[in-house]
Coordinates of C-alpha atoms in Angstrom, one line a residue:
M104 CA 8.9 -15.3 -1.5
A105 CA 6.5 -17.7 -0.1
S106 CA 7.0 -21.5 0.4
P107 CA 5.3 -24.0 -1.8
R108 CA 3.6 -24.9 1.2
V109 CA 2.3 -21.4 2.3
R110 CA 1.1 -20.9 -1.1
R111 CA -0.8 -24.1 -1.3
G112 CA -2.6 -23.4 2.1
S113 CA -3.5 -19.9 0.7
V114 CA -5.0 -21.4 -2.6
A115 CA -7.0 -23.7 -0.4
L116 CA -8.4 -21.4 2.3
L117 CA -9.3 -18.8 -1.1
A118 CA -11.0 -21.9 -3.0
L119 CA -12.9 -22.7 0.8
A120 CA -13.7 -19.3 1.2
V121 CA -15.3 -19.1 -2.8
L122 CA -17.3 -22.6 -2.0
Y123 CA -18.7 -20.7 1.3
V124 CA -20.2 -17.9 -0.3
I125 CA -21.7 -19.7 -3.6
A126 CA -23.1 -22.1 -1.2
A127 CA -24.5 -19.6 0.8
Q128 CA -26.2 -18.1 -2.4
V129 CA -27.3 -21.3 -3.4
G130 CA -28.8 -21.4 -0.4
R131 CA -30.6 -18.4 -0.4
G132 CA -31.7 -18.9 -3.7
R133 CA -29.9 -15.9 -5.2
L134 CA -27.0 -17.4 -7.1
P135 CA -29.1 -17.7 -10.4
D136 CA -30.6 -14.3 -10.1
R137 CA -26.9 -12.8 -9.5
I138 CA -25.3 -14.8 -12.7
W139 CA -28.2 -13.6 -14.9
M140 CA -27.4 -10.1 -13.8
G141 CA -23.8 -10.5 -14.6
A142 CA -24.7 -11.8 -17.7
H143 CA -26.9 -9.2 -18.3
Y144 CA -24.6 -6.2 -17.4
V145 CA -21.1 -7.9 -19.3
E146 CA -23.2 -8.0 -22.2
N147 CA -24.3 -4.3 -22.5
V148 CA -20.9 -2.9 -21.6
Q149 CA -18.4 -2.4 -24.0
L150 CA -15.3 -4.5 -22.6
L151 CA -13.0 -4.3 -25.4
P152 CA -13.6 -1.0 -27.7
T153 CA -12.7 -0.5 -31.1
W154 CA -10.3 1.8 -32.2
R155 CA -12.5 3.7 -33.8
S156 CA -14.6 4.2 -30.5
L157 CA -11.2 5.1 -28.6
A158 CA -10.0 7.7 -31.1
E159 CA -13.8 9.2 -31.1
E160 CA -13.5 9.3 -27.2
G161 CA -10.1 10.7 -27.1
A162 CA -10.7 13.2 -29.6
F163 CA -13.7 14.3 -27.5
L164 CA -11.8 14.6 -24.3
L165 CA -9.1 16.6 -26.0
E166 CA -11.5 18.9 -27.5
S167 CA -13.7 19.4 -24.5
G168 CA -10.4 20.0 -22.3
I169 CA -11.3 17.6 -20.5
L170 CA -8.5 15.2 -20.3
L171 CA -6.2 18.2 -20.3
G172 CA -7.6 19.8 -17.4
S173 CA -7.6 16.5 -15.4
A174 CA -4.2 15.7 -16.1
L175 CA -3.0 19.3 -14.8
V176 CA -4.8 19.2 -11.7
S177 CA -3.1 15.5 -10.8
T178 CA 0.1 16.6 -12.2
R179 CA 0.1 19.7 -9.9
R180 CA -0.7 17.6 -7.1
V181 CA 1.9 15.0 -7.8
A182 CA 5.3 17.7 -8.8
L183 CA 4.0 19.7 -5.4
G184 CA 4.3 16.3 -3.4
L185 CA 7.1 15.3 -4.8
F186 CA 8.9 18.2 -4.3
L187 CA 7.8 18.5 -0.7
G188 CA 8.4 15.2 -0.3
S189 CA 11.8 14.6 -1.7
V190 CA 13.6 18.0 0.3
A191 CA 12.0 16.6 3.4
G192 CA 13.3 13.0 2.8
I193 CA 16.7 14.0 1.6
I194 CA 17.5 16.5 4.5
L195 CA 16.1 14.1 7.0
G196 CA 18.1 10.9 5.6
L197 CA 21.2 12.8 5.1
L198 CA 21.0 13.9 8.6
T199 CA 19.9 10.6 10.2
G200 CA 22.8 8.6 8.1
W201 CA 25.6 11.0 9.2
G202 CA 24.8 11.8 12.7
A203 CA 24.2 9.0 15.3
R204 CA 21.9 11.3 17.6
A205 CA 19.6 12.5 15.0
E206 CA 19.2 8.7 13.8
S207 CA 18.3 8.0 17.3
L208 CA 15.6 10.4 17.4
A209 CA 14.2 9.9 14.1
D210 CA 14.5 6.1 14.0
P211 CA 10.8 5.7 16.0
W212 CA 8.8 7.9 13.7
V213 CA 10.5 6.6 10.5
T214 CA 9.8 3.1 11.5
L215 CA 6.1 4.2 12.3
F216 CA 5.7 5.7 8.9
R217 CA 7.5 2.8 6.9
F218 CA 5.4 0.3 8.1
T219 CA 1.9 2.3 7.5
P220 CA 0.6 2.2 4.2
A221 CA 0.2 6.0 3.3
L222 CA -3.3 5.8 2.4
A223 CA -4.4 4.8 5.6
L224 CA -3.5 8.5 6.5
L225 CA -5.8 9.8 4.0
P226 CA -9.0 10.0 6.4
L227 CA -6.4 11.6 8.9
Y228 CA -5.6 14.0 6.7
V229 CA -8.9 15.1 5.2
V230 CA -9.9 15.5 9.1
W231 CA -6.7 18.0 9.6
F232 CA -6.9 19.4 6.4
G233 CA -10.2 19.0 4.8
Y234 CA -11.1 17.7 1.4
G235 CA -8.9 19.7 -1.3
E236 CA -5.6 20.2 -2.6
A237 CA -3.9 20.1 1.1
S238 CA -4.7 16.7 2.0
K239 CA -3.7 14.8 -1.3
V240 CA -0.5 16.8 -1.8
L241 CA 0.6 16.2 1.9
L242 CA -0.3 12.2 1.5
I243 CA 2.1 12.3 -1.6
A244 CA 4.9 14.5 0.2
T245 CA 4.6 11.6 3.4
N246 CA 4.9 8.7 1.0
V247 CA 7.8 10.1 -1.0
A248 CA 9.8 11.2 2.1
V249 CA 9.8 7.9 3.5
I250 CA 11.0 6.7 0.5
T251 CA 13.7 9.2 -0.1
L252 CA 14.7 9.0 3.7
F253 CA 15.9 5.6 3.5
G254 CA 17.6 6.1 -0.2
A255 CA 19.6 8.8 1.4
H256 CA 20.4 7.1 4.5
H257 CA 21.7 4.2 3.0
G258 CA 23.4 6.4 0.8
V259 CA 25.5 8.1 3.0
R260 CA 25.7 4.8 5.6
G261 CA 27.2 3.1 2.3
V262 CA 30.4 5.3 2.5
P263 CA 33.5 3.1 2.7
R264 CA 34.7 4.0 6.4
V265 CA 38.3 4.0 5.2
Y266 CA 37.4 6.9 3.0
L267 CA 36.3 9.3 5.7
D268 CA 39.4 8.1 7.9
A269 CA 41.7 8.8 5.5
A270 CA 40.3 12.2 4.7
A271 CA 40.4 13.0 8.4
S272 CA 44.0 11.8 8.7
L273 CA 44.5 14.2 5.9
G274 CA 43.2 17.4 8.1
A275 CA 39.6 17.4 6.1
S276 CA 36.9 19.0 8.5
R277 CA 33.7 17.1 9.3
W278 CA 32.0 19.3 6.8
L279 CA 34.4 19.0 4.1
R280 CA 34.3 15.3 4.3
F281 CA 30.5 15.2 4.3
R282 CA 30.8 17.6 1.1
R283 CA 33.5 16.2 -0.6
I284 CA 33.1 12.4 -0.1
V285 CA 30.0 11.6 1.6
L286 CA 27.3 13.5 -0.5
P287 CA 28.7 12.5 -4.2
A288 CA 28.8 8.8 -3.0
A289 CA 24.8 9.0 -1.9
F290 CA 24.0 10.7 -5.2
P291 CA 23.2 7.4 -7.2
S292 CA 20.8 5.9 -3.9
I293 CA 19.3 9.4 -3.2
F294 CA 18.2 9.7 -7.1
T295 CA 17.2 6.2 -7.7
S296 CA 14.7 6.7 -4.4
I297 CA 13.2 9.7 -6.2
R298 CA 12.7 7.9 -9.3
I299 CA 10.9 5.2 -7.1
A300 CA 9.1 7.7 -5.3
A301 CA 7.9 9.6 -8.5
G302 CA 6.0 6.5 -9.6
L303 CA 4.6 5.3 -6.1
A304 CA 3.6 9.4 -6.1
W305 CA 0.8 8.6 -9.1
V306 CA -0.2 5.7 -7.5
T307 CA -0.9 7.7 -4.3
I308 CA -2.5 10.2 -6.0
V309 CA -4.7 8.3 -8.5
V310 CA -5.9 6.0 -5.7
A311 CA -6.7 9.3 -3.2
E312 CA -8.6 10.9 -5.9
L313 CA -11.0 7.5 -6.7
I314 CA -11.4 7.4 -3.2
D315 CA -12.4 11.2 -3.1
A316 CA -13.9 12.1 -6.4
R317 CA -14.8 15.6 -5.7
M318 CA -13.4 17.5 -8.5
P319 CA -11.7 17.3 -12.0
S320 CA -8.6 14.9 -12.2
L321 CA -7.3 11.6 -13.4
G322 CA -8.8 9.7 -10.6
Y323 CA -12.0 11.5 -11.0
L324 CA -12.1 10.7 -14.7
L325 CA -11.3 7.2 -14.0
A326 CA -14.0 6.8 -11.4
L327 CA -16.8 8.4 -13.5
S328 CA -15.8 6.1 -16.5
G329 CA -16.1 3.2 -14.1
A330 CA -19.6 4.4 -12.7
Y331 CA -21.3 4.4 -15.8
P332 CA -19.3 2.8 -17.1
R333 CA -17.5 4.3 -20.2
V334 CA -14.5 1.8 -20.9
P335 CA -12.9 4.0 -23.8
T336 CA -12.7 6.6 -21.3
M337 CA -11.3 4.2 -18.8
L338 CA -8.5 2.9 -20.9
I339 CA -7.4 6.4 -22.1
G340 CA -7.3 7.7 -18.5
I341 CA -5.2 4.7 -17.6
A342 CA -3.0 5.3 -20.7
T343 CA -2.6 9.0 -19.8
V344 CA -1.3 8.1 -16.4
G345 CA 0.9 6.0 -17.8
G346 CA 2.2 8.2 -20.1
L347 CA 2.7 11.1 -17.3
V348 CA 4.6 8.4 -14.8
L349 CA 7.4 8.0 -18.0
V350 CA 7.6 11.6 -18.5
F351 CA 8.4 11.8 -14.6
D352 CA 10.8 9.1 -14.9
L353 CA 12.5 10.9 -17.8
L354 CA 12.4 14.0 -15.7
A355 CA 14.4 12.1 -12.8
L356 CA 17.2 10.7 -15.1
L357 CA 17.5 13.8 -17.0
L358 CA 17.6 15.5 -12.8
H359 CA 20.1 13.1 -12.2
A360 CA 22.5 13.6 -15.2
R361 CA 22.6 16.9 -14.6
A362 CA 23.2 16.9 -11.1
T363 CA 26.0 14.6 -12.1
R364 CA 27.9 17.0 -14.1
W365 CA 27.4 19.8 -11.7
M366 CA 29.0 17.4 -9.0
G367 CA 32.2 16.7 -11.6
R368 CA 32.4 20.5 -12.2
A369 CA 32.5 21.2 -8.8
E370 CA 35.1 18.7 -7.9

């Protein structure tokens, strides 16, 4: 959390920048024209659509198959990216949390990806894999892998050392200690990271689809509704994304519950 002095300084700098832009526009004689254009734009755009217009637009999007098709495309990308990223991240997290050598080898790369915004990799992935499914799915997988890696890593490192030492003194092998003590103890942290990653996966794909709006998807639908503009379509698209995020979160909770019961029976 920034200190009050830093916040006041930021507000002052922002105000100074706004005043500079206004002064520059007034000096060039452009501000009155731009104010008029903005007012004309707002006047001709339905900023708050009625319930009837929302219902009509929703019915059209459903009957035409546009909404369902767009949702399926985005959902497929998120599901595949979430699966690939979770598998890779959990395996790497367990390895780095359990083995000191694996941690020393992976730490520089993990740190690099941790502080690199996932969306900054989109141009590179487009160059490597082209436009289409591969670049977007791998972008999601990268973002998810970093999150689940840290979840699994900290879950393993959070196991009290006294439990491992006690099991070792009773003759438990390294693999048995990992399977019977470390893995069950790391489960809550792993599934918490999966829930977080599922939400961020949707953020990633929507922004990626907004940037690269080349085929029907929810991001493409939002970009199209903002370009024309069509506020009812935009609101329906946003609500659809929010609903799908909730569905993925509930699925993650269900998976957590089933995995917990399975681990209990295995014990």
